[in-house]
């Protein structure tokens, strides 16, 4: 009997020992699993924090790069336009100038009256840049990367290369000098009210020869000429013979162009807004907004500006405003 008790006691001890080992292993595994889980969650949080931080750094870096790019682009445009300013500072005698640029009128003539209509398609705006005549004008205008219709002055001793510059462009207009009521910087070969049918016809033939691809002209100055019905009849007849359309710059409210165009069975097309009658940048931006508003009200609009640095800078800084309309060349307006 004594021997059996010792055997049973040894067996119990062994089982107890095994149980303790298993318990220890279980506790170790539990601690390991718990530690892993807690460590995983902590690591997960650390990764999320790090990812968020990296994302914020990346966004901050991208914003800095974007700001730097915008600043560089603006500086680049400013640099390119310095050449225009340089040219403007060396204005020679007889240089092109707007008829009302000398302050003889408090404001430019009003645009033609137009009917309001429901716009079913995206409104269209054509911006004509008058007085283009030298390479710096062309380079500055093209640097903006938007469709602006360049209207070139005919060649003269002051700007002998204007036609050659136009020939390199896909599309262009001619800014034809016409007699003004009172203007002290008249262009050479300006059409006058006293010119005969033959003289006006010959001048338009010359223009077509110099600018063989011209299909649109608008008047440079011309308040006296366009307000004379007989002179306008002679001009429109000559233009029609060369398949050239007339766009009235409306340098006078007394223009006879609407009546004459109607008599010839032609649509009257005219300027709605002068962009740089006042040449400070704030006023030009205001005029750009007015031109866009006009396009939205009527479906189409025409604005006229000049290759002044402030005009081109204002157009560059107003690019976002053109998203609501189609900015087109004049031949894409109708």
Short mmCIF file of C-alpha atoms in Angstrom, two decimals:
data_model
loop_
_atom_site.label_atom_id
_atom_site.label_comp_id
_atom_site.label_asym_id
_atom_site.label_seq_id
_atom_site.Cartn_x
_atom_site.Cartn_y
_atom_site.Cartn_z
CA UNK A 1 0.00 0.00 0.00
CA UNK A 2 2.85 2.40 0.80
CA UNK A 3 4.38 1.89 -2.61
CA UNK A 4 1.10 2.76 -4.40
CA UNK A 5 0.78 6.11 -2.54
CA UNK A 6 4.28 7.22 -3.60
CA UNK A 7 3.47 6.42 -7.20
CA UNK A 8 0.25 8.43 -7.10
CA UNK A 9 2.01 11.36 -5.42
CA UNK A 10 4.72 11.39 -8.11
CA UNK A 11 2.07 11.35 -10.81
CA UNK A 12 0.25 14.28 -9.25
CA UNK A 13 3.44 16.28 -9.04
CA UNK A 14 4.19 15.61 -12.67
CA UNK A 15 0.70 16.73 -13.76
CA UNK A 16 0.99 19.84 -11.63
CA UNK A 17 4.35 20.62 -13.20
CA UNK A 18 2.95 20.15 -16.70
CA UNK A 19 -0.03 22.37 -15.83
CA UNK A 20 2.31 25.11 -14.60
CA UNK A 21 4.34 24.89 -17.79
CA UNK A 22 1.24 25.07 -19.95
CA UNK A 23 -0.07 27.99 -17.93
CA UNK A 24 3.26 29.78 -18.33
CA UNK A 25 3.25 29.16 -22.07
CA UNK A 26 -0.35 30.39 -22.30
CA UNK A 27 0.50 33.50 -20.34
CA UNK A 28 3.57 34.11 -22.50
CA UNK A 29 1.57 33.66 -25.69
CA UNK A 30 -1.19 35.91 -24.34
CA UNK A 31 1.32 38.59 -23.48
CA UNK A 32 2.98 38.20 -26.85
CA UNK A 33 -0.34 38.44 -28.72
CA UNK A 34 -1.53 41.34 -26.58
CA UNK A 35 1.75 43.13 -27.00
CA UNK A 36 1.65 42.54 -30.74
CA UNK A 37 -1.91 43.88 -30.96
CA UNK A 38 -1.11 46.95 -28.88
CA UNK A 39 2.09 47.50 -30.84
CA UNK A 40 0.21 47.08 -34.12
CA UNK A 41 -2.37 49.68 -33.12
CA UNK A 42 0.35 52.06 -31.97
CA UNK A 43 2.27 51.49 -35.17
CA UNK A 44 -0.89 51.99 -37.20
CA UNK A 45 -1.53 55.31 -35.45
CA UNK A 46 2.09 56.34 -35.98
CA UNK A 47 1.83 55.51 -39.70
CA UNK A 48 -1.42 57.46 -40.01
CA UNK A 49 0.12 60.46 -38.27
CA UNK A 50 3.25 60.21 -40.42
CA UNK A 51 1.16 59.86 -43.60
CA UNK A 52 -0.92 62.88 -42.66
CA UNK A 53 2.22 64.87 -41.88
CA UNK A 54 3.83 63.81 -45.16
CA UNK A 55 0.65 64.73 -47.05
CA UNK A 56 0.55 68.15 -45.41
CA UNK A 57 4.23 68.68 -46.23
CA UNK A 58 3.63 67.60 -49.82
CA UNK A 59 0.62 69.93 -50.18
CA UNK A 60 2.61 72.76 -48.63
CA UNK A 61 5.49 72.06 -51.02
CA UNK A 62 3.13 71.91 -54.03
CA UNK A 63 1.54 75.21 -52.98
CA UNK A 64 4.96 76.81 -52.68
CA UNK A 65 5.92 75.46 -56.11
CA UNK A 66 2.61 76.67 -57.57
CA UNK A 67 3.03 80.11 -56.00
CA UNK A 68 6.61 80.24 -57.26
CA UNK A 69 5.46 79.14 -60.73
CA UNK A 70 2.71 81.77 -60.79
CA UNK A 71 5.15 84.39 -59.58
CA UNK A 72 7.67 83.29 -62.21
CA UNK A 73 4.99 83.33 -64.92
CA UNK A 74 3.87 86.82 -63.88
CA UNK A 75 7.48 88.00 -63.78
CA UNK A 76 8.03 86.41 -67.19
CA UNK A 77 5.02 88.22 -68.64
CA UNK A 78 6.16 91.46 -67.01
CA UNK A 79 9.61 90.97 -68.50
CA UNK A 80 8.21 90.35 -71.97
CA UNK A 81 6.03 93.42 -71.70
CA UNK A 82 8.94 95.64 -70.70
CA UNK A 83 9.87 95.72 -74.35
CA UNK A 84 6.47 97.23 -75.12
CA UNK A 85 6.98 99.84 -72.44
CA UNK A 86 10.40 100.57 -73.87
CA UNK A 87 8.91 101.07 -77.32
CA UNK A 88 6.16 103.25 -75.90
CA UNK A 89 8.71 105.42 -74.13
CA UNK A 90 10.31 106.14 -77.51
CA UNK A 91 7.11 107.23 -79.24
CA UNK A 92 8.15 108.93 -82.44
CA UNK A 93 6.41 111.84 -84.05
CA UNK A 94 3.42 110.62 -86.00
CA UNK A 95 3.08 107.43 -83.95
CA UNK A 96 -0.28 105.71 -83.73
CA UNK A 97 -2.55 106.86 -80.94
CA UNK A 98 -6.19 106.43 -80.13
CA UNK A 99 -8.37 109.22 -81.49
CA UNK A 100 -9.67 109.98 -78.01
CA UNK A 101 -6.44 109.29 -76.20
CA UNK A 102 -5.70 112.99 -75.78
CA UNK A 103 -8.67 113.55 -73.49
CA UNK A 104 -10.69 115.62 -75.97
CA UNK A 105 -13.81 113.67 -74.96
CA UNK A 106 -14.91 112.75 -71.43
CA UNK A 107 -15.83 109.24 -72.60
CA UNK A 108 -15.85 107.27 -75.85
CA UNK A 109 -19.02 107.08 -78.00
CA UNK A 110 -21.58 104.57 -76.80
CA UNK A 111 -21.78 101.15 -78.43
CA UNK A 112 -24.63 100.35 -80.83
CA UNK A 113 -27.98 99.56 -79.28
CA UNK A 114 -28.59 95.83 -79.30
CA UNK A 115 -31.58 93.66 -78.47
CA UNK A 116 -31.34 91.40 -75.46
CA UNK A 117 -31.77 87.76 -76.32
CA UNK A 118 -31.76 84.44 -74.57
CA UNK A 119 -28.33 82.93 -75.03
CA UNK A 120 -28.70 79.25 -75.90
CA UNK A 121 -25.01 78.61 -76.49
CA UNK A 122 -21.83 79.74 -74.75
CA UNK A 123 -21.39 83.51 -75.25
CA UNK A 124 -18.59 84.63 -77.56
CA UNK A 125 -16.24 87.57 -77.09
CA UNK A 126 -13.75 88.87 -79.66
CA UNK A 127 -11.00 91.21 -78.46
CA UNK A 128 -9.30 93.29 -81.13
CA UNK A 129 -5.89 94.79 -80.36
CA UNK A 130 -5.49 97.87 -82.55
CA UNK A 131 -2.34 99.71 -83.65
CA UNK A 132 -0.19 96.57 -83.91
CA UNK A 133 2.83 97.60 -85.94
CA UNK A 134 6.14 96.34 -84.50
CA UNK A 135 7.57 93.01 -83.41
CA UNK A 136 7.45 93.86 -79.70
CA UNK A 137 3.66 94.29 -79.98
CA UNK A 138 3.27 90.89 -81.65
CA UNK A 139 5.56 89.12 -79.17
CA UNK A 140 3.84 90.65 -76.14
CA UNK A 141 0.34 89.82 -77.44
CA UNK A 142 1.24 86.23 -78.34
CA UNK A 143 2.94 85.69 -74.98
CA UNK A 144 -0.48 85.85 -73.29
CA UNK A 145 -1.54 82.59 -74.96
CA UNK A 146 -5.13 83.66 -75.61
CA UNK A 147 -6.89 84.36 -78.95
CA UNK A 148 -6.57 88.10 -79.48
CA UNK A 149 -7.25 89.55 -82.94
CA UNK A 150 -4.33 91.71 -84.01
CA UNK A 151 -5.30 94.67 -86.20
CA UNK A 152 -2.19 95.92 -88.03
CA UNK A 153 -1.60 99.49 -89.15
CA UNK A 154 -0.52 99.72 -92.81
CA UNK A 155 3.24 100.05 -93.37
CA UNK A 156 4.78 103.51 -93.22
CA UNK A 157 8.25 104.94 -92.73
CA UNK A 158 7.69 104.68 -88.98
CA UNK A 159 6.65 101.01 -89.10
CA UNK A 160 7.87 99.52 -92.39
CA UNK A 161 7.49 95.88 -91.31
CA UNK A 162 3.86 95.75 -90.17
CA UNK A 163 2.67 93.79 -93.24
CA UNK A 164 5.58 91.34 -92.97
CA UNK A 165 4.67 90.71 -89.32
CA UNK A 166 1.02 90.17 -90.23
CA UNK A 167 1.97 87.68 -92.95
CA UNK A 168 3.39 85.36 -90.28
CA UNK A 169 0.09 85.21 -88.37
CA UNK A 170 -2.70 82.69 -88.95
CA UNK A 171 -5.29 85.46 -88.78
CA UNK A 172 -5.12 89.24 -88.69
CA UNK A 173 -7.06 92.42 -89.44
CA UNK A 174 -6.04 95.79 -90.88
CA UNK A 175 -6.49 98.96 -88.85
CA UNK A 176 -7.23 101.43 -91.63
CA UNK A 177 -6.54 105.14 -90.89
CA UNK A 178 -9.49 107.45 -91.64
CA UNK A 179 -9.99 111.16 -91.19
CA UNK A 180 -10.84 112.40 -87.69
CA UNK A 181 -12.74 115.51 -86.61
CA UNK A 182 -9.77 116.81 -84.66
CA UNK A 183 -6.61 114.75 -84.37
CA UNK A 184 -2.99 115.91 -84.37
CA UNK A 185 -1.26 112.58 -85.04
CA UNK A 186 -2.72 111.57 -88.39
CA UNK A 187 -1.28 108.50 -90.08
CA UNK A 188 0.21 108.62 -93.58
CA UNK A 189 -2.26 107.66 -96.36
CA UNK A 190 -5.28 108.41 -94.17
CA UNK A 191 -8.58 108.15 -96.08
CA UNK A 192 -10.28 111.51 -96.23
CA UNK A 193 -13.86 112.61 -96.78
CA UNK A 194 -12.73 114.57 -99.84
CA UNK A 195 -11.15 111.49 -101.50
CA UNK A 196 -12.77 110.42 -104.77
CA UNK A 197 -14.31 107.03 -105.50
CA UNK A 198 -11.26 106.13 -107.58
CA UNK A 199 -8.77 107.14 -104.86
CA UNK A 200 -10.56 105.15 -102.12
CA UNK A 201 -10.96 102.17 -104.46
CA UNK A 202 -7.25 102.29 -105.30
CA UNK A 203 -6.26 102.51 -101.64
CA UNK A 204 -8.32 99.42 -100.75
CA UNK A 205 -6.76 97.54 -103.68
CA UNK A 206 -3.32 98.49 -102.30
CA UNK A 207 -4.30 97.28 -98.84
CA UNK A 208 -5.41 93.94 -100.32
CA UNK A 209 -2.12 93.64 -102.18
CA UNK A 210 -0.06 94.47 -99.08
CA UNK A 211 -2.21 92.25 -96.81
CA UNK A 212 -3.40 89.51 -99.22
CA UNK A 213 -5.22 87.49 -96.54
CA UNK A 214 -7.12 90.38 -94.99
CA UNK A 215 -10.86 89.78 -94.65
CA UNK A 216 -11.71 92.35 -91.95
CA UNK A 217 -10.74 95.98 -91.44
CA UNK A 218 -11.68 98.45 -88.73
CA UNK A 219 -11.17 102.19 -88.67
CA UNK A 220 -8.22 103.87 -86.99
CA UNK A 221 -9.58 107.25 -85.79
CA UNK A 222 -12.19 108.13 -88.47
CA UNK A 223 -14.77 110.15 -86.55
CA UNK A 224 -15.14 112.56 -89.50
CA UNK A 225 -14.96 109.92 -92.22
CA UNK A 226 -17.44 107.44 -90.72
CA UNK A 227 -19.95 110.22 -89.99
CA UNK A 228 -20.02 111.16 -93.70
CA UNK A 229 -22.53 109.01 -95.59
CA UNK A 230 -21.04 109.60 -99.06
CA UNK A 231 -17.52 108.73 -97.92
CA UNK A 232 -18.78 105.57 -96.23
CA UNK A 233 -20.64 104.55 -99.38
CA UNK A 234 -17.41 104.82 -101.34
CA UNK A 235 -15.51 102.82 -98.72
CA UNK A 236 -18.03 99.99 -98.32
CA UNK A 237 -18.32 99.64 -102.10
CA UNK A 238 -14.53 99.33 -102.39
CA UNK A 239 -14.30 96.87 -99.47
CA UNK A 240 -17.09 94.72 -100.84
CA UNK A 241 -15.32 94.46 -104.19
CA UNK A 242 -12.31 92.98 -102.37
CA UNK A 243 -14.42 90.72 -100.15
CA UNK A 244 -13.42 92.60 -97.00
CA UNK A 245 -15.83 93.15 -94.09
CA UNK A 246 -15.96 96.43 -92.18
CA UNK A 247 -16.05 96.56 -88.38
CA UNK A 248 -16.96 99.96 -86.99
CA UNK A 249 -14.64 101.04 -84.15
CA UNK A 250 -17.33 103.62 -83.30
CA UNK A 251 -15.09 106.59 -82.72
CA UNK A 252 -18.21 108.74 -83.12
CA UNK A 253 -21.85 108.34 -82.18
CA UNK A 254 -22.72 109.99 -85.52
CA UNK A 255 -21.38 107.11 -87.58
CA UNK A 256 -23.27 106.46 -90.81
CA UNK A 257 -21.96 102.91 -91.05
CA UNK A 258 -25.23 101.26 -89.86
CA UNK A 259 -27.27 103.01 -92.57
CA UNK A 260 -24.73 102.39 -95.33
CA UNK A 261 -24.23 98.74 -94.40
CA UNK A 262 -27.97 98.20 -94.47
CA UNK A 263 -28.20 99.80 -97.91
CA UNK A 264 -25.59 97.33 -99.16
CA UNK A 265 -27.46 94.42 -97.59
CA UNK A 266 -24.70 93.84 -95.06
CA UNK A 267 -24.86 93.27 -91.31
CA UNK A 268 -23.60 96.10 -89.14
CA UNK A 269 -20.85 94.93 -86.80
CA UNK A 270 -19.32 97.30 -84.29
CA UNK A 271 -17.25 97.70 -81.16
CA UNK A 272 -19.15 97.29 -77.88
CA UNK A 273 -16.43 98.21 -75.35
CA UNK A 274 -13.16 100.13 -75.41
CA UNK A 275 -10.87 98.38 -72.94
CA UNK A 276 -8.28 101.08 -72.41
CA UNK A 277 -9.95 104.45 -72.85
CA UNK A 278 -8.65 104.95 -69.30
CA UNK A 279 -5.23 103.35 -69.26
CA UNK A 280 -4.81 102.39 -65.60
CA UNK A 281 -4.95 98.66 -64.98
CA UNK A 282 -7.94 98.79 -62.62
CA UNK A 283 -10.08 100.60 -65.21
CA UNK A 284 -9.03 98.15 -67.92
CA UNK A 285 -10.02 95.17 -65.76
CA UNK A 286 -13.38 96.81 -65.14
CA UNK A 287 -13.84 97.24 -68.91
CA UNK A 288 -12.94 93.55 -69.47
CA UNK A 289 -15.72 92.56 -67.05
CA UNK A 290 -18.10 94.86 -68.91
CA UNK A 291 -17.21 93.20 -72.22
CA UNK A 292 -17.85 89.74 -70.74
CA UNK A 293 -21.17 90.91 -69.31
CA UNK A 294 -22.16 92.30 -72.73
CA UNK A 295 -21.35 88.97 -74.38
CA UNK A 296 -23.52 87.16 -71.83
CA UNK A 297 -26.42 89.56 -72.39
CA UNK A 298 -26.37 89.46 -76.19
CA UNK A 299 -24.58 86.21 -77.03
CA UNK A 300 -21.67 88.07 -78.67
CA UNK A 301 -19.53 91.13 -78.02
CA UNK A 302 -16.54 92.97 -79.47
CA UNK A 303 -13.98 94.78 -77.35
CA UNK A 304 -11.11 96.91 -78.62
CA UNK A 305 -7.84 97.55 -76.84
CA UNK A 306 -4.28 98.54 -77.69
CA UNK A 307 -0.85 96.97 -77.17
CA UNK A 308 -0.14 98.98 -74.03
CA UNK A 309 1.60 97.15 -71.19
CA UNK A 310 -1.28 97.77 -68.74
CA UNK A 311 -3.83 96.47 -71.25
CA UNK A 312 -1.91 93.24 -71.83
CA UNK A 313 -1.20 92.76 -68.12
CA UNK A 314 -4.88 93.29 -67.29
CA UNK A 315 -5.85 90.67 -69.89
CA UNK A 316 -3.28 88.26 -68.47
CA UNK A 317 -4.57 88.75 -64.94
CA UNK A 318 -8.20 88.35 -66.08
CA UNK A 319 -7.79 84.93 -67.72
CA UNK A 320 -9.99 83.20 -65.15
CA UNK A 321 -12.90 85.48 -66.10
CA UNK A 322 -12.88 84.11 -69.65
CA UNK A 323 -13.94 80.63 -68.46
CA UNK A 324 -17.62 81.55 -68.72
CA UNK A 325 -17.34 82.59 -72.38
CA UNK A 326 -15.64 81.58 -75.62
CA UNK A 327 -12.82 83.99 -76.40
CA UNK A 328 -12.55 83.92 -80.21
CA UNK A 329 -10.96 85.68 -83.14
CA UNK A 330 -13.27 88.09 -84.92
CA UNK A 331 -13.93 85.60 -87.73
CA UNK A 332 -15.29 83.12 -85.17
CA UNK A 333 -17.86 85.52 -83.78
CA UNK A 334 -20.61 85.08 -86.38
#
